[in-house]
């Protein structure tokens, strides 16, 4: 009786503890199914492994105690009907707990796989967004560089145009000063005219002389 009472109390304590741990373990699947859940930052992996190890250990102890209770129940003379029913009930609870733990393990594993898949997809999307942003920034940098180069060329064009304008103004000033100088010295025009007339007269004389020489040469040949 003393051994049965001790095993019975231990079994009840382990069953209650197992049920509490199993409830916490089951909540992992629900938490992992929430959108935007970060597995790494939430520490779900460590909790999952710790709870799973604790549940496996509790289930192993329940199995051991149920085997001891079963050994006691094999001697009906030492056990009352209520004791036998309690032993049977502990055995059924053990089997139910084993099946529930197996089912929950499957659910939690599926939730982790799905969460890891979604996390991988989110990481790929974030990487793509980051790459696209970098490409846009690089393209913007090239456009800004092109704009700066265009502005530089336009500034150079304006400066060249300004230089041409200054040179044109300077040449116009020189021309005006030359006209003014020529206007203040009328004798220069007369001198230029005389030079032109003398050159024209010399050209005529040279032409007449060359023509006479040609006529004399031809007359000599024909004789």
mmCIF file of C-alpha atoms in Angstrom:
data_model
loop_
_atom_site.group_PDB
_atom_site.id
_atom_site.type_symbol
_atom_site.label_atom_id
_atom_site.label_comp_id
_atom_site.label_asym_id
_atom_site.label_seq_id
_atom_site.Cartn_x
_atom_site.Cartn_y
_atom_site.Cartn_z
ATOM 1 C CA UNK A 1 0.000 0.000 0.000
ATOM 2 C CA UNK A 2 2.837 2.355 0.859
ATOM 3 C CA UNK A 3 4.596 1.598 -2.440
ATOM 4 C CA UNK A 4 1.375 2.072 -4.407
ATOM 5 C CA UNK A 5 0.627 5.394 -2.711
ATOM 6 C CA UNK A 6 4.122 6.656 -3.440
ATOM 7 C CA UNK A 7 3.983 5.594 -7.112
ATOM 8 C CA UNK A 8 0.458 6.969 -7.458
ATOM 9 C CA UNK A 9 1.461 10.397 -6.122
ATOM 10 C CA UNK A 10 4.574 10.496 -8.315
ATOM 11 C CA UNK A 11 2.506 9.579 -11.335
ATOM 12 C CA UNK A 12 -0.071 12.284 -10.671
ATOM 13 C CA UNK A 13 2.667 14.889 -10.165
ATOM 14 C CA UNK A 14 4.413 13.896 -13.394
ATOM 15 C CA UNK A 15 1.128 13.857 -15.306
ATOM 16 C CA UNK A 16 0.257 17.387 -14.200
ATOM 17 C CA UNK A 17 3.760 18.626 -14.992
ATOM 18 C CA UNK A 18 3.713 16.902 -18.366
ATOM 19 C CA UNK A 19 0.357 18.449 -19.226
ATOM 20 C CA UNK A 20 1.611 21.921 -18.311
ATOM 21 C CA UNK A 21 4.801 21.522 -20.381
ATOM 22 C CA UNK A 22 2.830 20.091 -23.299
ATOM 23 C CA UNK A 23 0.521 23.124 -23.272
ATOM 24 C CA UNK A 24 3.525 25.465 -23.471
ATOM 25 C CA UNK A 25 5.021 23.303 -26.190
ATOM 26 C CA UNK A 26 1.786 23.435 -28.211
ATOM 27 C CA UNK A 27 1.702 27.228 -28.014
ATOM 28 C CA UNK A 28 4.946 27.374 -29.980
ATOM 29 C CA UNK A 29 3.153 26.275 -33.137
ATOM 30 C CA UNK A 30 0.523 28.989 -32.687
ATOM 31 C CA UNK A 31 3.136 31.673 -32.010
ATOM 32 C CA UNK A 32 5.229 30.667 -34.998
ATOM 33 C CA UNK A 33 2.189 30.919 -37.269
ATOM 34 C CA UNK A 34 1.831 34.633 -36.555
ATOM 35 C CA UNK A 35 2.890 36.930 -39.417
ATOM 36 C CA UNK A 36 6.266 38.609 -39.055
ATOM 37 C CA UNK A 37 7.445 36.243 -36.306
ATOM 38 C CA UNK A 38 11.255 36.292 -36.024
ATOM 39 C CA UNK A 39 12.417 32.848 -34.909
ATOM 40 C CA UNK A 40 15.949 33.859 -34.024
ATOM 41 C CA UNK A 41 15.158 37.010 -32.051
ATOM 42 C CA UNK A 42 12.277 35.388 -30.136
ATOM 43 C CA UNK A 43 14.451 32.484 -28.985
ATOM 44 C CA UNK A 44 11.856 29.965 -30.199
ATOM 45 C CA UNK A 45 14.496 27.458 -31.303
ATOM 46 C CA UNK A 46 16.024 27.196 -27.820
ATOM 47 C CA UNK A 47 12.595 26.994 -26.148
ATOM 48 C CA UNK A 48 11.530 24.305 -28.585
ATOM 49 C CA UNK A 49 14.565 22.135 -27.884
ATOM 50 C CA UNK A 50 14.400 22.624 -24.107
ATOM 51 C CA UNK A 51 10.684 21.818 -23.864
ATOM 52 C CA UNK A 52 11.044 18.834 -26.151
ATOM 53 C CA UNK A 53 13.847 17.393 -24.020
ATOM 54 C CA UNK A 54 11.853 17.988 -20.807
ATOM 55 C CA UNK A 55 8.744 16.340 -22.274
ATOM 56 C CA UNK A 56 10.720 13.319 -23.479
ATOM 57 C CA UNK A 57 12.264 12.982 -20.022
ATOM 58 C CA UNK A 58 8.877 13.286 -18.276
ATOM 59 C CA UNK A 59 7.314 10.739 -20.612
ATOM 60 C CA UNK A 60 10.171 8.323 -19.940
ATOM 61 C CA UNK A 61 9.646 8.685 -16.171
ATOM 62 C CA UNK A 62 5.887 8.155 -16.572
ATOM 63 C CA UNK A 63 6.536 5.012 -18.540
ATOM 64 C CA UNK A 64 8.845 3.733 -15.805
ATOM 65 C CA UNK A 65 6.312 4.451 -13.037
ATOM 66 C CA UNK A 66 3.475 2.898 -15.051
ATOM 67 C CA UNK A 67 5.548 -0.237 -15.447
ATOM 68 C CA UNK A 68 6.050 -0.382 -11.672
ATOM 69 C CA UNK A 69 2.313 0.146 -11.117
ATOM 70 C CA UNK A 70 1.614 -2.564 -13.660
ATOM 71 C CA UNK A 71 3.882 -4.925 -11.750
ATOM 72 C CA UNK A 72 1.904 -4.220 -8.579
ATOM 73 C CA UNK A 73 -1.398 -4.712 -10.437
ATOM 74 C CA UNK A 74 -0.245 -8.172 -11.542
ATOM 75 C CA UNK A 75 -0.896 -9.329 -7.944
ATOM 76 C CA UNK A 76 -4.658 -8.702 -7.507
ATOM 77 C CA UNK A 77 -4.622 -9.965 -3.899
ATOM 78 C CA UNK A 78 -2.642 -6.882 -2.837
ATOM 79 C CA UNK A 79 -4.706 -4.388 -4.861
ATOM 80 C CA UNK A 80 -8.260 -3.178 -4.409
ATOM 81 C CA UNK A 81 -10.634 -2.545 -7.322
ATOM 82 C CA UNK A 82 -10.178 1.244 -7.039
ATOM 83 C CA UNK A 83 -6.419 0.818 -7.138
ATOM 84 C CA UNK A 84 -6.639 -1.340 -10.244
ATOM 85 C CA UNK A 85 -8.876 1.266 -11.919
ATOM 86 C CA UNK A 86 -6.382 4.002 -10.983
ATOM 87 C CA UNK A 87 -3.496 1.986 -12.426
ATOM 88 C CA UNK A 88 -5.495 1.443 -15.619
ATOM 89 C CA UNK A 89 -6.317 5.155 -15.749
ATOM 90 C CA UNK A 90 -2.647 6.075 -15.363
ATOM 91 C CA UNK A 91 -1.801 3.711 -18.195
ATOM 92 C CA UNK A 92 -4.421 5.250 -20.476
ATOM 93 C CA UNK A 93 -3.227 8.762 -19.645
ATOM 94 C CA UNK A 94 0.336 7.708 -20.422
ATOM 95 C CA UNK A 95 -0.668 6.388 -23.843
ATOM 96 C CA UNK A 96 -2.742 9.504 -24.533
ATOM 97 C CA UNK A 97 0.177 11.725 -23.522
ATOM 98 C CA UNK A 98 2.570 9.787 -25.749
ATOM 99 C CA UNK A 99 0.240 10.153 -28.750
ATOM 100 C CA UNK A 100 -0.380 13.844 -28.008
ATOM 101 C CA UNK A 101 3.365 14.533 -27.698
ATOM 102 C CA UNK A 102 4.037 12.814 -31.022
ATOM 103 C CA UNK A 103 1.259 14.801 -32.729
ATOM 104 C CA UNK A 104 2.429 18.075 -31.192
ATOM 105 C CA UNK A 105 6.014 17.416 -32.224
ATOM 106 C CA UNK A 106 4.822 17.041 -35.801
ATOM 107 C CA UNK A 107 2.812 20.284 -35.620
ATOM 108 C CA UNK A 108 5.672 22.239 -34.094
ATOM 109 C CA UNK A 109 8.140 20.911 -36.684
ATOM 110 C CA UNK A 110 5.785 21.883 -39.504
ATOM 111 C CA UNK A 111 5.351 25.336 -37.952
ATOM 112 C CA UNK A 112 9.128 25.755 -37.731
ATOM 113 C CA UNK A 113 9.612 24.626 -41.327
ATOM 114 C CA UNK A 114 6.949 27.047 -42.530
ATOM 115 C CA UNK A 115 8.374 29.878 -40.428
ATOM 116 C CA UNK A 116 11.877 29.199 -41.768
ATOM 117 C CA UNK A 117 10.521 29.157 -45.315
ATOM 118 C CA UNK A 118 8.694 32.448 -44.812
ATOM 119 C CA UNK A 119 11.762 33.918 -43.143
ATOM 120 C CA UNK A 120 13.872 32.856 -46.126
ATOM 121 C CA UNK A 121 11.384 34.418 -48.516
ATOM 122 C CA UNK A 122 11.370 37.645 -46.500
ATOM 123 C CA UNK A 123 15.165 37.680 -46.496
ATOM 124 C CA UNK A 124 15.203 37.199 -50.271
ATOM 125 C CA UNK A 125 12.690 40.018 -50.693
ATOM 126 C CA UNK A 126 14.705 42.289 -48.390
ATOM 127 C CA UNK A 127 17.882 41.430 -50.301
ATOM 128 C CA UNK A 128 16.135 42.182 -53.594
ATOM 129 C CA UNK A 129 14.817 45.482 -52.244
ATOM 130 C CA UNK A 130 18.279 46.369 -50.972
ATOM 131 C CA UNK A 131 19.825 45.477 -54.342
ATOM 132 C CA UNK A 132 17.172 47.482 -56.190
ATOM 133 C CA UNK A 133 17.739 50.435 -53.873
ATOM 134 C CA UNK A 134 21.496 50.228 -54.446
ATOM 135 C CA UNK A 135 20.930 50.115 -58.200
ATOM 136 C CA UNK A 136 18.650 53.150 -58.023
ATOM 137 C CA UNK A 137 21.181 55.026 -55.927
ATOM 138 C CA UNK A 138 23.957 54.138 -58.376
ATOM 139 C CA UNK A 139 21.775 55.215 -61.310
ATOM 140 C CA UNK A 140 20.951 58.450 -59.531
ATOM 141 C CA UNK A 141 24.649 59.029 -58.945
ATOM 142 C CA UNK A 142 25.354 58.550 -62.659
ATOM 143 C CA UNK A 143 22.538 60.943 -63.560
ATOM 144 C CA UNK A 144 23.858 63.539 -61.101
ATOM 145 C CA UNK A 145 27.329 63.129 -62.593
ATOM 146 C CA UNK A 146 25.898 63.618 -66.095
ATOM 147 C CA UNK A 147 24.068 66.733 -64.920
ATOM 148 C CA UNK A 148 27.252 68.120 -63.403
ATOM 149 C CA UNK A 149 29.169 67.432 -66.626
ATOM 150 C CA UNK A 150 26.424 69.101 -68.670
ATOM 151 C CA UNK A 151 26.471 72.131 -66.381
ATOM 152 C CA UNK A 152 30.250 72.348 -66.767
ATOM 153 C CA UNK A 153 29.996 72.209 -70.579
ATOM 154 C CA UNK A 154 27.267 74.869 -70.577
ATOM 155 C CA UNK A 155 29.384 77.109 -68.337
ATOM 156 C CA UNK A 156 32.340 76.657 -70.698
ATOM 157 C CA UNK A 157 30.112 77.494 -73.678
ATOM 158 C CA UNK A 158 28.880 80.653 -71.959
ATOM 159 C CA UNK A 159 32.460 81.624 -71.119
ATOM 160 C CA UNK A 160 33.558 81.031 -74.738
ATOM 161 C CA UNK A 161 30.677 83.118 -76.009
ATOM 162 C CA UNK A 162 31.589 85.876 -73.580
ATOM 163 C CA UNK A 163 35.214 85.732 -74.772
ATOM 164 C CA UNK A 164 34.131 86.003 -78.425
ATOM 165 C CA UNK A 165 31.947 88.952 -77.500
ATOM 166 C CA UNK A 166 34.873 90.654 -75.752
ATOM 167 C CA UNK A 167 37.141 90.002 -78.749
ATOM 168 C CA UNK A 168 34.506 91.341 -81.153
ATOM 169 C CA UNK A 169 34.146 94.469 -79.047
ATOM 170 C CA UNK A 170 37.922 94.862 -78.942
ATOM 171 C CA UNK A 171 38.247 94.467 -82.739
ATOM 172 C CA UNK A 172 35.431 96.928 -83.309
ATOM 173 C CA UNK A 173 37.239 99.404 -81.070
ATOM 174 C CA UNK A 174 40.491 98.912 -82.999
ATOM 175 C CA UNK A 175 38.667 99.409 -86.321
ATOM 176 C CA UNK A 176 37.047 102.564 -85.047
ATOM 177 C CA UNK A 177 40.395 103.896 -83.861
ATOM 178 C CA UNK A 178 41.970 103.155 -87.266
ATOM 179 C CA UNK A 179 39.132 104.947 -89.039
ATOM 180 C CA UNK A 180 39.600 107.863 -86.715
ATOM 181 C CA UNK A 181 43.357 107.907 -87.358
ATOM 182 C CA UNK A 182 42.859 107.785 -91.131
ATOM 183 C CA UNK A 183 40.253 110.532 -90.843
ATOM 184 C CA UNK A 184 42.661 112.771 -88.950
ATOM 185 C CA UNK A 185 45.421 112.228 -91.573
ATOM 186 C CA UNK A 186 43.931 112.937 -95.073
ATOM 187 C CA UNK A 187 47.361 112.828 -96.736
ATOM 188 C CA UNK A 188 47.566 109.102 -96.158
ATOM 189 C CA UNK A 189 44.640 108.455 -98.514
ATOM 190 C CA UNK A 190 46.297 110.558 -101.221
ATOM 191 C CA UNK A 191 49.576 108.734 -100.762
ATOM 192 C CA UNK A 192 47.856 105.388 -101.028
ATOM 193 C CA UNK A 193 46.068 106.531 -104.198
ATOM 194 C CA UNK A 194 49.355 107.701 -105.747
ATOM 195 C CA UNK A 195 51.002 104.411 -104.946
ATOM 196 C CA UNK A 196 48.159 102.513 -106.535
ATOM 197 C CA UNK A 197 48.280 104.750 -109.651
ATOM 198 C CA UNK A 198 52.058 104.327 -109.994
ATOM 199 C CA UNK A 199 51.798 100.563 -109.697
ATOM 200 C CA UNK A 200 49.048 100.531 -112.327
ATOM 201 C CA UNK A 201 51.212 102.763 -114.676
ATOM 202 C CA UNK A 202 54.225 100.517 -114.185
ATOM 203 C CA UNK A 203 52.098 97.499 -115.021
ATOM 204 C CA UNK A 204 50.911 99.138 -118.265
ATOM 205 C CA UNK A 205 54.442 100.075 -119.290
ATOM 206 C CA UNK A 206 55.705 96.572 -118.610
ATOM 207 C CA UNK A 207 52.838 95.138 -120.626
ATOM 208 C CA UNK A 208 53.532 97.425 -123.644
ATOM 209 C CA UNK A 209 57.228 96.634 -123.487
ATOM 210 C CA UNK A 210 56.626 92.918 -123.408
ATOM 211 C CA UNK A 211 54.209 93.236 -126.337
ATOM 212 C CA UNK A 212 56.734 95.182 -128.480
ATOM 213 C CA UNK A 213 59.416 92.630 -127.726
ATOM 214 C CA UNK A 214 57.117 89.815 -128.784
ATOM 215 C CA UNK A 215 56.273 91.592 -132.093
ATOM 216 C CA UNK A 216 59.949 92.193 -132.882
ATOM 217 C CA UNK A 217 60.757 88.575 -132.080
ATOM 218 C CA UNK A 218 58.023 87.273 -134.363
ATOM 219 C CA UNK A 219 59.058 89.624 -137.190
ATOM 220 C CA UNK A 220 62.631 88.379 -136.957
ATOM 221 C CA UNK A 221 61.507 84.783 -137.076
ATOM 222 C CA UNK A 222 59.255 85.228 -140.128
ATOM 223 C CA UNK A 223 62.106 86.796 -142.102
#
